[in-house]
PDB file of C-alpha atoms in Angstrom:
ATOM      1  CA  ALA A   1      60.313 105.962 119.257  1.00 75.00           C
ATOM      2  CA  ARG A   2      63.846 107.363 119.437  1.00 78.00           C
ATOM      3  CA  ASP A   3      63.604 107.820 123.144  1.00 83.00           C
ATOM      4  CA  TYR A   4      62.371 104.251 123.567  1.00 86.00           C
ATOM      5  CA  LEU A   5      65.230 102.911 121.499  1.00 86.00           C
ATOM      6  CA  GLN A   6      67.781 104.814 123.601  1.00 84.00           C
ATOM      7  CA  ARG A   7      66.255 103.650 126.814  1.00 85.00           C
ATOM      8  CA  ALA A   8      66.168  99.960 125.554  1.00 88.00           C
ATOM      9  CA  ALA A   9      69.827 100.273 124.597  1.00 86.00           C
ATOM     10  CA  GLN A  10      70.672 101.211 128.128  1.00 86.00           C
ATOM     11  CA  ASP A  11      68.668  98.401 129.729  1.00 88.00           C
ATOM     12  CA  PRO A  12      71.004  95.769 131.240  1.00 88.00           C
ATOM     13  CA  GLN A  13      68.787  92.955 129.999  1.00 90.00           C
ATOM     14  CA  THR A  14      69.108  94.034 126.410  1.00 90.00           C
ATOM     15  CA  THR A  15      71.411  91.592 124.521  1.00 93.00           C
ATOM     16  CA  PRO A  16      74.328  92.766 122.369  1.00 92.00           C
ATOM     17  CA  GLN A  17      72.444  91.613 119.279  1.00 94.00           C
ATOM     18  CA  MET A  18      69.456  93.714 120.157  1.00 94.00           C
ATOM     19  CA  ARG A  19      71.822  96.697 120.922  1.00 93.00           C
ATOM     20  CA  PHE A  20      73.284  96.310 117.440  1.00 95.00           C
ATOM     21  CA  ARG A  21      69.702  96.362 115.928  1.00 95.00           C
ATOM     22  CA  ILE A  22      68.896  99.366 118.020  1.00 94.00           C
ATOM     23  CA  ALA A  23      72.072 101.152 116.750  1.00 94.00           C
ATOM     24  CA  SER A  24      70.978 100.264 113.179  1.00 95.00           C
ATOM     25  CA  MET A  25      67.585 101.771 113.726  1.00 95.00           C
ATOM     26  CA  LEU A  26      68.992 104.888 115.284  1.00 93.00           C
ATOM     27  CA  SER A  27      71.415 105.176 112.369  1.00 94.00           C
ATOM     28  CA  ALA A  28      68.587 104.813 109.783  1.00 94.00           C
ATOM     29  CA  ALA A  29      66.577 107.544 111.676  1.00 92.00           C
ATOM     30  CA  GLY A  30      69.504 109.878 111.379  1.00 92.00           C
ATOM     31  CA  ASP A  31      70.475 109.687 114.986  1.00 92.00           C
ATOM     32  CA  THR A  32      74.220 109.241 114.465  1.00 94.00           C
ATOM     33  CA  ALA A  33      75.536 110.269 117.873  1.00 94.00           C
ATOM     34  CA  PRO A  34      73.259 107.994 119.885  1.00 93.00           C
ATOM     35  CA  ALA A  35      73.911 105.097 117.445  1.00 95.00           C
ATOM     36  CA  ILE A  36      77.769 105.568 117.932  1.00 96.00           C
ATOM     37  CA  LYS A  37      77.291 105.652 121.742  1.00 94.00           C
ATOM     38  CA  VAL A  38      75.383 102.286 121.549  1.00 94.00           C
ATOM     39  CA  LEU A  39      77.901 100.735 119.195  1.00 95.00           C
ATOM     40  CA  GLU A  40      80.958 101.873 121.241  1.00 96.00           C
ATOM     41  CA  ALA A  41      79.634 100.010 124.229  1.00 93.00           C
ATOM     42  CA  LEU A  42      79.434  96.776 122.274  1.00 94.00           C
ATOM     43  CA  PRO A  43      82.286  94.341 121.878  1.00 92.00           C
ATOM     44  CA  ALA A  44      84.311  94.726 118.685  1.00 92.00           C
ATOM     45  CA  GLY A  45      83.264  92.600 115.791  1.00 92.00           C
ATOM     46  CA  ALA A  46      83.229  92.973 112.034  1.00 91.00           C
ATOM     47  CA  SER A  47      79.455  94.136 111.704  1.00 93.00           C
ATOM     48  CA  ARG A  48      79.812  96.461 114.664  1.00 95.00           C
ATOM     49  CA  ASP A  49      83.169  97.922 113.472  1.00 96.00           C
ATOM     50  CA  LEU A  50      81.845  98.412 109.982  1.00 96.00           C
ATOM     51  CA  MET A  51      78.804 100.345 111.085  1.00 97.00           C
ATOM     52  CA  LEU A  52      80.836 102.381 113.585  1.00 97.00           C
ATOM     53  CA  ALA A  53      83.406 103.335 110.945  1.00 97.00           C
ATOM     54  CA  ASP A  54      80.615 104.457 108.551  1.00 96.00           C
ATOM     55  CA  LEU A  55      78.997 106.461 111.375  1.00 97.00           C
ATOM     56  CA  TYR A  56      82.347 108.081 112.370  1.00 98.00           C
ATOM     57  CA  ALA A  57      82.876 109.153 108.718  1.00 96.00           C
ATOM     58  CA  ARG A  58      79.349 110.605 108.582  1.00 94.00           C
ATOM     59  CA  GLN A  59      80.147 112.656 111.600  1.00 95.00           C
ATOM     60  CA  GLY A  60      83.441 113.831 110.180  1.00 95.00           C
ATOM     61  CA  LYS A  61      85.483 111.718 112.582  1.00 97.00           C
ATOM     62  CA  THR A  62      87.649 110.546 109.748  1.00 97.00           C
ATOM     63  CA  THR A  63      90.641 109.695 112.022  1.00 97.00           C
ATOM     64  CA  ASP A  64      88.469 107.259 113.990  1.00 97.00           C
ATOM     65  CA  ALA A  65      86.922 105.839 110.849  1.00 97.00           C
ATOM     66  CA  ALA A  66      90.301 105.382 109.201  1.00 97.00           C
ATOM     67  CA  LYS A  67      91.650 103.497 112.274  1.00 96.00           C
ATOM     68  CA  ILE A  68      88.831 101.012 111.975  1.00 96.00           C
ATOM     69  CA  TYR A  69      89.128 100.617 108.222  1.00 95.00           C
ATOM     70  CA  SER A  70      92.868  99.959 108.551  1.00 94.00           C
ATOM     71  CA  GLY A  71      92.078  97.149 110.942  1.00 93.00           C
ATOM     72  CA  PHE A  72      90.088  95.412 108.283  1.00 93.00           C
ATOM     73  CA  ASP A  73      93.419  95.234 106.199  1.00 93.00           C
ATOM     74  CA  VAL A  74      91.351  95.292 102.992  1.00 95.00           C
ATOM     75  CA  LEU A  75      94.309  94.795 100.607  1.00 94.00           C
ATOM     76  CA  SER A  76      95.673  91.648 102.192  1.00 93.00           C
ATOM     77  CA  ALA A  77      92.807  89.993 104.110  1.00 90.00           C
ATOM     78  CA  LYS A  78      92.470  86.250 103.126  1.00 92.00           C
ATOM     79  CA  ASN A  79      88.623  86.254 102.714  1.00 90.00           C
ATOM     80  CA  PRO A  80      87.565  89.901 102.055  1.00 88.00           C
ATOM     81  CA  SER A  81      84.027  90.779 102.786  1.00 93.00           C
ATOM     82  CA  ALA A  82      82.234  92.580 100.024  1.00 96.00           C
ATOM     83  CA  ALA A  83      80.621  94.824 102.413  1.00 95.00           C
ATOM     84  CA  VAL A  84      83.863  95.799 104.048  1.00 96.00           C
ATOM     85  CA  ILE A  85      85.479  96.357 100.636  1.00 97.00           C
ATOM     86  CA  GLN A  86      82.616  98.601  99.381  1.00 97.00           C
ATOM     87  CA  SER A  87      82.535 100.612 102.563  1.00 96.00           C
ATOM     88  CA  ALA A  88      86.305 101.046 102.798  1.00 97.00           C
ATOM     89  CA  ALA A  89      86.407 101.991  99.135  1.00 98.00           C
ATOM     90  CA  ASP A  90      83.713 104.544  99.604  1.00 97.00           C
ATOM     91  CA  PHE A  91      85.545 105.947 102.550  1.00 97.00           C
ATOM     92  CA  GLN A  92      88.813 106.197 100.677  1.00 97.00           C
ATOM     93  CA  ALA A  93      87.094 107.868  97.718  1.00 98.00           C
ATOM     94  CA  GLN A  94      85.548 110.382 100.067  1.00 96.00           C
ATOM     95  CA  GLN A  95      88.995 111.243 101.349  1.00 96.00           C
ATOM     96  CA  GLY A  96      90.179 111.711  97.804  1.00 96.00           C
ATOM     97  CA  ASN A  97      92.115 108.392  97.606  1.00 97.00           C
ATOM     98  CA  LEU A  98      90.535 107.121  94.379  1.00 97.00           C
ATOM     99  CA  GLU A  99      93.521 104.931  93.500  1.00 97.00           C
ATOM    100  CA  LEU A 100      93.451 103.086  96.834  1.00 97.00           C
ATOM    101  CA  ALA A 101      89.719 102.830  96.553  1.00 98.00           C
ATOM    102  CA  ARG A 102      89.865 101.099  93.109  1.00 97.00           C
ATOM    103  CA  LYS A 103      92.504  98.710  94.523  1.00 97.00           C
ATOM    104  CA  TYR A 104      89.990  97.751  97.275  1.00 97.00           C
ATOM    105  CA  LEU A 105      87.256  97.331  94.642  1.00 98.00           C
ATOM    106  CA  ALA A 106      89.493  95.012  92.587  1.00 97.00           C
ATOM    107  CA  ARG A 107      89.300  92.512  95.512  1.00 97.00           C
ATOM    108  CA  LEU A 108      85.499  92.182  94.884  1.00 97.00           C
ATOM    109  CA  LYS A 109      86.393  89.412  92.448  1.00 96.00           C
ATOM    110  CA  GLU A 110      87.508  87.361  95.487  1.00 95.00           C
ATOM    111  CA  THR A 111      84.069  87.555  97.130  1.00 96.00           C
ATOM    112  CA  PRO A 112      81.066  85.404  96.608  1.00 95.00           C
ATOM    113  CA  LEU A 113      79.313  88.265  94.780  1.00 96.00           C
ATOM    114  CA  SER A 114      77.983  87.362  91.270  1.00 96.00           C
ATOM    115  CA  THR A 115      79.308  89.241  88.265  1.00 96.00           C
ATOM    116  CA  ALA A 116      76.115  91.145  88.162  1.00 97.00           C
ATOM    117  CA  GLN A 117      76.345  92.168  91.774  1.00 97.00           C
ATOM    118  CA  ARG A 118      79.929  93.139  91.351  1.00 97.00           C
ATOM    119  CA  ASP A 119      79.128  95.220  88.329  1.00 97.00           C
ATOM    120  CA  LEU A 120      76.415  97.024  90.317  1.00 97.00           C
ATOM    121  CA  VAL A 121      78.769  97.851  93.116  1.00 98.00           C
ATOM    122  CA  LEU A 122      81.336  99.158  90.587  1.00 98.00           C
ATOM    123  CA  ALA A 123      78.552 101.149  88.591  1.00 98.00           C
ATOM    124  CA  GLY A 124      77.438 102.848  91.844  1.00 97.00           C
ATOM    125  CA  PHE A 125      80.968 103.718  92.746  1.00 98.00           C
ATOM    126  CA  ASP A 126      81.707 105.115  89.272  1.00 97.00           C
ATOM    127  CA  GLU A 127      78.568 107.027  89.119  1.00 97.00           C
ATOM    128  CA  GLN A 128      79.452 108.780  92.332  1.00 97.00           C
ATOM    129  CA  TYR A 129      83.224 109.125  92.090  1.00 97.00           C
ATOM    130  CA  GLY A 130      84.201 108.302  88.470  1.00 95.00           C
ATOM    131  CA  SER A 131      83.021 108.371  84.850  1.00 94.00           C
ATOM    132  CA  ALA A 132      79.329 108.573  84.019  1.00 95.00           C
ATOM    133  CA  GLN A 133      80.040 106.514  80.853  1.00 96.00           C
ATOM    134  CA  GLN A 134      81.919 103.898  82.817  1.00 97.00           C
ATOM    135  CA  ALA A 135      78.989 103.655  85.317  1.00 97.00           C
ATOM    136  CA  LEU A 136      76.466 103.202  82.437  1.00 97.00           C
ATOM    137  CA  ASP A 137      78.722 100.446  80.947  1.00 97.00           C
ATOM    138  CA  GLU A 138      78.846  98.655  84.345  1.00 97.00           C
ATOM    139  CA  TYR A 139      75.031  98.904  84.817  1.00 96.00           C
ATOM    140  CA  THR A 140      74.576  97.515  81.294  1.00 96.00           C
ATOM    141  CA  ARG A 141      77.092  94.673  81.996  1.00 97.00           C
ATOM    142  CA  ALA A 142      75.159  93.923  85.191  1.00 97.00           C
ATOM    143  CA  THR A 143      71.908  93.511  83.193  1.00 96.00           C
ATOM    144  CA  GLN A 144      73.647  91.287  80.741  1.00 96.00           C
ATOM    145  CA  ALA A 145      75.157  89.135  83.390  1.00 96.00           C
ATOM    146  CA  SER A 146      71.879  88.734  85.228  1.00 94.00           C
ATOM    147  CA  GLY A 147      69.463  88.106  82.383  1.00 88.00           C
ATOM    148  CA  ASP A 148      65.969  89.059  83.566  1.00 88.00           C
ATOM    149  CA  ASN A 149      66.885  89.909  87.181  1.00 92.00           C
ATOM    150  CA  ALA A 150      64.710  92.913  87.959  1.00 94.00           C
ATOM    151  CA  VAL A 151      67.181  94.421  90.438  1.00 95.00           C
ATOM    152  CA  THR A 152      69.801  94.986  87.734  1.00 95.00           C
ATOM    153  CA  TRP A 153      67.294  96.435  85.214  1.00 96.00           C
ATOM    154  CA  ARG A 154      65.830  98.728  87.840  1.00 96.00           C
ATOM    155  CA  ALA A 155      69.311  99.921  88.712  1.00 96.00           C
ATOM    156  CA  LEU A 156      69.992 100.707  85.045  1.00 96.00           C
ATOM    157  CA  ALA A 157      66.701 102.442  84.716  1.00 96.00           C
ATOM    158  CA  GLY A 158      67.385 104.429  87.810  1.00 96.00           C
ATOM    159  CA  TYR A 159      70.767 105.557  86.413  1.00 96.00           C
ATOM    160  CA  GLN A 160      69.240 106.573  83.174  1.00 96.00           C
ATOM    161  CA  LEU A 161      66.441 108.631  84.984  1.00 96.00           C
ATOM    162  CA  ARG A 162      69.022 110.356  87.098  1.00 96.00           C
ATOM    163  CA  HIS A 163      70.901 111.322  83.949  1.00 95.00           C
ATOM    164  CA  GLY A 164      67.802 112.472  81.904  1.00 95.00           C
ATOM    165  CA  GLN A 165      67.781 109.432  79.565  1.00 95.00           C
ATOM    166  CA  PHE A 166      64.054 108.898  79.889  1.00 95.00           C
ATOM    167  CA  ASP A 167      63.387 106.932  76.788  1.00 95.00           C
ATOM    168  CA  ALA A 168      66.176 104.553  77.603  1.00 94.00           C
ATOM    169  CA  ALA A 169      64.886 104.286  81.210  1.00 94.00           C
ATOM    170  CA  ILE A 170      61.491 103.370  79.908  1.00 94.00           C
ATOM    171  CA  ALA A 171      62.995 100.763  77.574  1.00 93.00           C
ATOM    172  CA  ALA A 172      65.068  99.342  80.459  1.00 91.00           C
ATOM    173  CA  ALA A 173      62.057  99.147  82.769  1.00 88.00           C
ATOM    174  CA  ASP A 174      59.907  97.190  80.127  1.00 84.00           C
TER     175      ASP A 174
END
């Protein structure tokens, strides 16, 4: 399948949208270098650039990733994208820039994300880079904000399972 995807990406009749999907599939399959090659041949655009920055970061090409993220101008963009904010914050945290990452995440309030969705993003970030207690608080707030939305409850239960809180996870899953 990977060989087929790479051949399809090189076919001149393949549209840019299909090439982007091919790059997504290659990336999901762990074929980072071929996915980058496909994306680099596409015209610049937010979706393409975001995926390319992520792939560069995965390959350790932090200078290339940083150049793309700086182009998004996360701190002063008029209508920030939640996906860009989240990805740029994750990149900055990986580089040890937690303060800047948190400034990026503060802009989530300006996106169309619901309170529950925003809390889930923050919880995931804090679980990986911050305080376990803060992550638990954010997962809990997400469940409170969403009512009976199964996604938030599943996220809370998943967190509790990862942290050995089995009884609490069972209660959250019920």
